Tab-separated table of C-alpha atoms in Angstrom:
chain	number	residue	atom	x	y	z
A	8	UNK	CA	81.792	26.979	14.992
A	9	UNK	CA	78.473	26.118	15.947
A	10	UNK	CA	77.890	29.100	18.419
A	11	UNK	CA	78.933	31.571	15.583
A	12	UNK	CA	76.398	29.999	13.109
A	13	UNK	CA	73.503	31.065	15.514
A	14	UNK	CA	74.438	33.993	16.189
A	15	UNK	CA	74.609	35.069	12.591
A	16	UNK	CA	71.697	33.091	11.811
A	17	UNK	CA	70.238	35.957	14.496
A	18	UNK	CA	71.602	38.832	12.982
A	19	UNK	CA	70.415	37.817	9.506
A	20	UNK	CA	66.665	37.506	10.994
A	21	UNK	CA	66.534	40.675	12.609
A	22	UNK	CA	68.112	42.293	9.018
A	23	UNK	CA	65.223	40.552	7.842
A	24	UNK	CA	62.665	42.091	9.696
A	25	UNK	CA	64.316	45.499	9.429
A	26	UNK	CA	64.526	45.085	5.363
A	27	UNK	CA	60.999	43.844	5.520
A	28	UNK	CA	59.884	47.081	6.941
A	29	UNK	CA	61.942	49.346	5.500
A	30	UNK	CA	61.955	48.347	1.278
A	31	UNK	CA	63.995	51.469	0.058
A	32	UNK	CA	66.909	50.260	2.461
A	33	UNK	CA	66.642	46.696	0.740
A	34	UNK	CA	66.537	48.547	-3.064
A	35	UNK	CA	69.884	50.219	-2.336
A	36	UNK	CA	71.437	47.649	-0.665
A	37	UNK	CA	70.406	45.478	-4.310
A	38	UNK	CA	71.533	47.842	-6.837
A	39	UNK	CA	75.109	48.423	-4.771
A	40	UNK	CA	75.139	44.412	-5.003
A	41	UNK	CA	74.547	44.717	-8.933
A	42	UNK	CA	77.522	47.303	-8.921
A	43	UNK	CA	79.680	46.236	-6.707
A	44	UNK	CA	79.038	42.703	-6.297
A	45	UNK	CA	79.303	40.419	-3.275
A	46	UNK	CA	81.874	43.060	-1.137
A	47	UNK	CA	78.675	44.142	1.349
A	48	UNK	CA	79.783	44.407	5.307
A	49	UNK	CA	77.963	46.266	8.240
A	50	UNK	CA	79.666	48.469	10.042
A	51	UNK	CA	77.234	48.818	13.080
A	52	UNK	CA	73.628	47.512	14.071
A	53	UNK	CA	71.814	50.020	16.295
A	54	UNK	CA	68.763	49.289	18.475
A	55	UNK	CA	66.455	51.089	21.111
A	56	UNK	CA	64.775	50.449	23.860
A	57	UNK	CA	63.093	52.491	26.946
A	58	UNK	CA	65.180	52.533	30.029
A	59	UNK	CA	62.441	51.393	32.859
A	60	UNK	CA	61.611	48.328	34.334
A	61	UNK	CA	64.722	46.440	33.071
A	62	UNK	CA	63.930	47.189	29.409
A	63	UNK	CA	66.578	49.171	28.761
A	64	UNK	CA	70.259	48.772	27.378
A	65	UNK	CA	70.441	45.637	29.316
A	66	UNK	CA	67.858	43.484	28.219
A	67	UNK	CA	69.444	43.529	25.295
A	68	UNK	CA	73.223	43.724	26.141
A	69	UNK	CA	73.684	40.459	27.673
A	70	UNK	CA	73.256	38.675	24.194
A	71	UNK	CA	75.984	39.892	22.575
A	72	UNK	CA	78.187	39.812	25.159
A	73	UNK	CA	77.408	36.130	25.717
A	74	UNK	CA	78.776	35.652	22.285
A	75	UNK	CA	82.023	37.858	22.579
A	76	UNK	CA	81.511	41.204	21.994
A	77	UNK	CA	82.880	43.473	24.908
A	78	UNK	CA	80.873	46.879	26.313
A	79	UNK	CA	82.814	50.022	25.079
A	80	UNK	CA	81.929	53.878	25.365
A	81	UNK	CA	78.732	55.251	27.171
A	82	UNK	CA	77.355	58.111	25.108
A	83	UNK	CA	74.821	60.632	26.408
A	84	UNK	CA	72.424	62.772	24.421
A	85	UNK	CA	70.799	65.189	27.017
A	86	UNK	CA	68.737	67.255	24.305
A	87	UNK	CA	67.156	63.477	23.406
A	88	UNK	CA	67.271	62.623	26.872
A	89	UNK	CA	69.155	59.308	25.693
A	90	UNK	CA	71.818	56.825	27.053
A	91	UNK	CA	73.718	54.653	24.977
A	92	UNK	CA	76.434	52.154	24.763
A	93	UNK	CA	78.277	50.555	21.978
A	94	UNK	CA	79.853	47.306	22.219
A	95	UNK	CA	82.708	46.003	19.878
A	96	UNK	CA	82.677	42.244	17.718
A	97	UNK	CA	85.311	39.655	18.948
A	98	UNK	CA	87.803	38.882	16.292
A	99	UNK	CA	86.659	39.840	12.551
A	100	UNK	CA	90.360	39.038	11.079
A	101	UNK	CA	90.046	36.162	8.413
A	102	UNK	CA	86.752	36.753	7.110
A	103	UNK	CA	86.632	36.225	3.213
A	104	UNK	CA	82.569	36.365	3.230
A	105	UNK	CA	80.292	39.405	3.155
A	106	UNK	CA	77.096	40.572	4.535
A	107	UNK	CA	75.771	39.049	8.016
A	108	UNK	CA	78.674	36.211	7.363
A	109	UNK	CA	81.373	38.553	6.852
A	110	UNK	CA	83.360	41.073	9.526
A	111	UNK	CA	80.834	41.295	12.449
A	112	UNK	CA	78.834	45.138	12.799
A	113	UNK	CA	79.607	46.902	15.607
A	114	UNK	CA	76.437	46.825	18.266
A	115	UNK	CA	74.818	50.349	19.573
A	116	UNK	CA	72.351	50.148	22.267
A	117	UNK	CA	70.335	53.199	23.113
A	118	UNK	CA	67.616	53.469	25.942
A	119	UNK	CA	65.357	56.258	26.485
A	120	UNK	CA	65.677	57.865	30.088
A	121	UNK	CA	61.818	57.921	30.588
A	122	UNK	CA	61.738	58.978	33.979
A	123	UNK	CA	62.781	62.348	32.600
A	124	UNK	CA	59.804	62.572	30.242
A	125	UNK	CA	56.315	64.515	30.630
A	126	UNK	CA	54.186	62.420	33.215
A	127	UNK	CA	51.103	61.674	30.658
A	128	UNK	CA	54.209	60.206	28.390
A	129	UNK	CA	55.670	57.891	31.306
A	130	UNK	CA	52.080	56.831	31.950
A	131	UNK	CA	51.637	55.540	28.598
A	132	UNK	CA	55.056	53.601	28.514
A	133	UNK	CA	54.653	52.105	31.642
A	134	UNK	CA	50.963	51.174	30.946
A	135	UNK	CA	52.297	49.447	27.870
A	136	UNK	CA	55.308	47.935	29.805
A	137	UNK	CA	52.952	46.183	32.527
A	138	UNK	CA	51.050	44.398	29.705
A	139	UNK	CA	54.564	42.902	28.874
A	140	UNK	CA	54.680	40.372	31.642
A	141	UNK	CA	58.483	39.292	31.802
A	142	UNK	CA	59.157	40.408	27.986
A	143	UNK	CA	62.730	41.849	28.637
A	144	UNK	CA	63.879	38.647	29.710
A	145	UNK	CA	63.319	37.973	25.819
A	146	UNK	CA	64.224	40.796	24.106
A	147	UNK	CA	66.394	39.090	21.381
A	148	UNK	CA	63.579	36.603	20.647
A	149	UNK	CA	61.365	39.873	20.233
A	150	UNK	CA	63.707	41.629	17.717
A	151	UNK	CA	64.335	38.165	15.397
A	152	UNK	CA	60.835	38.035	15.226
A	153	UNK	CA	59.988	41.234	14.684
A	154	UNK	CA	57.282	41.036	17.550
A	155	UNK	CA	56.324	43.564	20.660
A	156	UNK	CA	56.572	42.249	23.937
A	157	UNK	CA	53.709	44.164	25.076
A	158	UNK	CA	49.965	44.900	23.336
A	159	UNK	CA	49.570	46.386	19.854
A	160	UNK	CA	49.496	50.132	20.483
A	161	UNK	CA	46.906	52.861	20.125
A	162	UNK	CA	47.416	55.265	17.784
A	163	UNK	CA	46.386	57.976	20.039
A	164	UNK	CA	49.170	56.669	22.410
A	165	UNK	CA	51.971	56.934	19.412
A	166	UNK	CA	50.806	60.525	18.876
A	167	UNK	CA	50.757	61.653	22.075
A	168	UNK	CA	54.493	60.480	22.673
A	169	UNK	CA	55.795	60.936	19.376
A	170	UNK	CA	54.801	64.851	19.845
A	171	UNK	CA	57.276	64.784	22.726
A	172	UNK	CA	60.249	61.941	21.588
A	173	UNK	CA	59.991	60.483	17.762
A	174	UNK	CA	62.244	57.759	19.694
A	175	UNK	CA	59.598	56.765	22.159
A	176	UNK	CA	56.896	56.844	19.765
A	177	UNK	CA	59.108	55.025	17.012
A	178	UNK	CA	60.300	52.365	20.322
A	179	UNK	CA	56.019	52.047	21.240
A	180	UNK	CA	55.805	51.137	17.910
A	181	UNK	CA	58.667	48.682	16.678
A	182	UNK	CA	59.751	47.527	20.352
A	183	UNK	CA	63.017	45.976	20.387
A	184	UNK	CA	63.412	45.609	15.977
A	185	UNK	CA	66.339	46.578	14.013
A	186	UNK	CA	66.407	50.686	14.122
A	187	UNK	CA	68.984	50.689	11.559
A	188	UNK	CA	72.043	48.989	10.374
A	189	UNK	CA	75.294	51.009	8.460
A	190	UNK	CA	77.504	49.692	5.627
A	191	UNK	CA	81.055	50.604	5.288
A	192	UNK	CA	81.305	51.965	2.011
A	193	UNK	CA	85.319	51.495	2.563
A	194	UNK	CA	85.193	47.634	2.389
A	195	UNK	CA	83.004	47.858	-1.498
A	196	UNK	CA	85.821	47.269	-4.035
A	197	UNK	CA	84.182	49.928	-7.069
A	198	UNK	CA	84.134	53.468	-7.152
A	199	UNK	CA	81.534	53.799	-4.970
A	200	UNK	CA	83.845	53.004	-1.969
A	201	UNK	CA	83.937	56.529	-0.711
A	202	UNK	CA	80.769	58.312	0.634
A	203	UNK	CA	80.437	61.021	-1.292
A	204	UNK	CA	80.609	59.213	-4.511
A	205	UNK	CA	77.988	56.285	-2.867
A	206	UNK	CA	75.888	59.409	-2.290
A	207	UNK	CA	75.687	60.067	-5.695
A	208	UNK	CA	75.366	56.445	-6.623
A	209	UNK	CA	72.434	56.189	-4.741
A	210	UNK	CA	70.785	59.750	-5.750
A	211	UNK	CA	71.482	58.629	-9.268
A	212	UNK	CA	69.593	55.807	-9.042
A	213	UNK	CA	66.407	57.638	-7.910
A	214	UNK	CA	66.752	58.170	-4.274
A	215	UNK	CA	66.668	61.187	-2.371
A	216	UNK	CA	69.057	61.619	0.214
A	217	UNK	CA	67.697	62.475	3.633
A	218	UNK	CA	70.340	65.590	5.297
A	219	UNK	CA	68.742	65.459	8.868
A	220	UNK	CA	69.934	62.323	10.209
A	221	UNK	CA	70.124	61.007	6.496
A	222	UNK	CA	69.503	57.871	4.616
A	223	UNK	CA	72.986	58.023	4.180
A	224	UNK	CA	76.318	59.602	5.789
A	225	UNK	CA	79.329	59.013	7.376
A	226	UNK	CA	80.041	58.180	10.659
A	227	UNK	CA	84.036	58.210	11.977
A	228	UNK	CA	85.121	55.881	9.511
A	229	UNK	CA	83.766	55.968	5.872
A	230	UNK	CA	80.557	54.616	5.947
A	231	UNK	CA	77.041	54.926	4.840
A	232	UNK	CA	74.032	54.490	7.162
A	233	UNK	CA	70.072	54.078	5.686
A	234	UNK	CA	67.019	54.134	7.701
């Protein structure tokens, strides 16, 4: 269908911009193609946003609920001062493809609860969110082109709020971009279907694994995750 064709053609821009930025993601993600072939599906998308103003959760939310997917859990991360919700895809029997064309990700939408940050780093968001105009309102548009809603900022600001929250600072940054994406290692069709032994694929092949947070590791179901 038409309306399924868009929406990919969505997803696979905002991959874009995330592979664009992050080129060790888009080197494993070639040599597991070269091993494993054409057998590549996401598990789960995840993006952030701050939660003020109506830039939070919900400026993105609507989008993907427009085309099917259905709001799940709420999670809550006190130490991080996060909120987050993850919303499932509609129907993924019957795929045959791979990549953004084959079983829809899972969607996970985190917003940072600035109100219960330091006042000089709510200051600095908000400044940055008035300069935004009505830039929620087009928070997809932001993340497929890999463009902030609000000014270029300072790098004085990113350090200030990156000392308190590497989210806000990374969010100041990147706005509403691709944080990260996850493959499900149990859909490949090689050896290299179960995590530990895609670990060790990937370490082979000259990468070094990072264990807080990680490059790579599973998540519920087998999976691997890259930043």
């Amino acid at each position: 269908q038409g309306s399924d064709l868009f929406f990919r053609s969505v997803l696979s821009n905002m991959q874009k911009v995330y592979l664009s930025r992050n080129p060790t993601a888009e080197k494993i993600l070639d040599f597991v193609h070269s091993y494993d072939g054409d057998h590549i599906c996401f598990d789960h998308f995840a993006f952030r946003t701050f939660g003020v103003d109506g830039y939070g959760i919900d400026s993105l939310a609507e989008f993907f609920t427009d085309f099917g997917y259905e709001s799940r859990e709420e999670l809550r991360f006190p130490a991080k001062k996060l909120r987050a919700l993850w919303f499932s895809p509609p129907n993924n029997d019957g795929y045959t493809r791979a990549g953004i064309y084959g079983p829809l990700p899972r969607i996970f939408i985190s917003e940072l609860l600035v109100d219960e940050l330091s006042a000089p780093s709510q200051e600095i968001i908000r400044k940055y969110i008035k300069t935004s105009a009505n830039g929620n309102k087009y928070a997809v548009l932001a993340s497929t082109f890999g463009e902030l809603t609000w000014e270029k900022p300072t790098y004085s600001d990113f350090q200030v709020l990156s000392r308190e929250s590497e989210y806000a600072g990374w969010t100041l940054v990147n706005g509403y971009a691709l944080n990260h994406a996850t493959v499900s290692t149990h859909r490949l069709e090689s050896d290299i279907r179960s995590i530990s032994k895609f670990n060790k694929f990937v370490e082979d092949n000259g990468f070094k694994l990072n264990t807080e947070g990680g490059i790579l590791k599973g998540q519920g179901t087998p999976q691997a995750r890259w930043f």
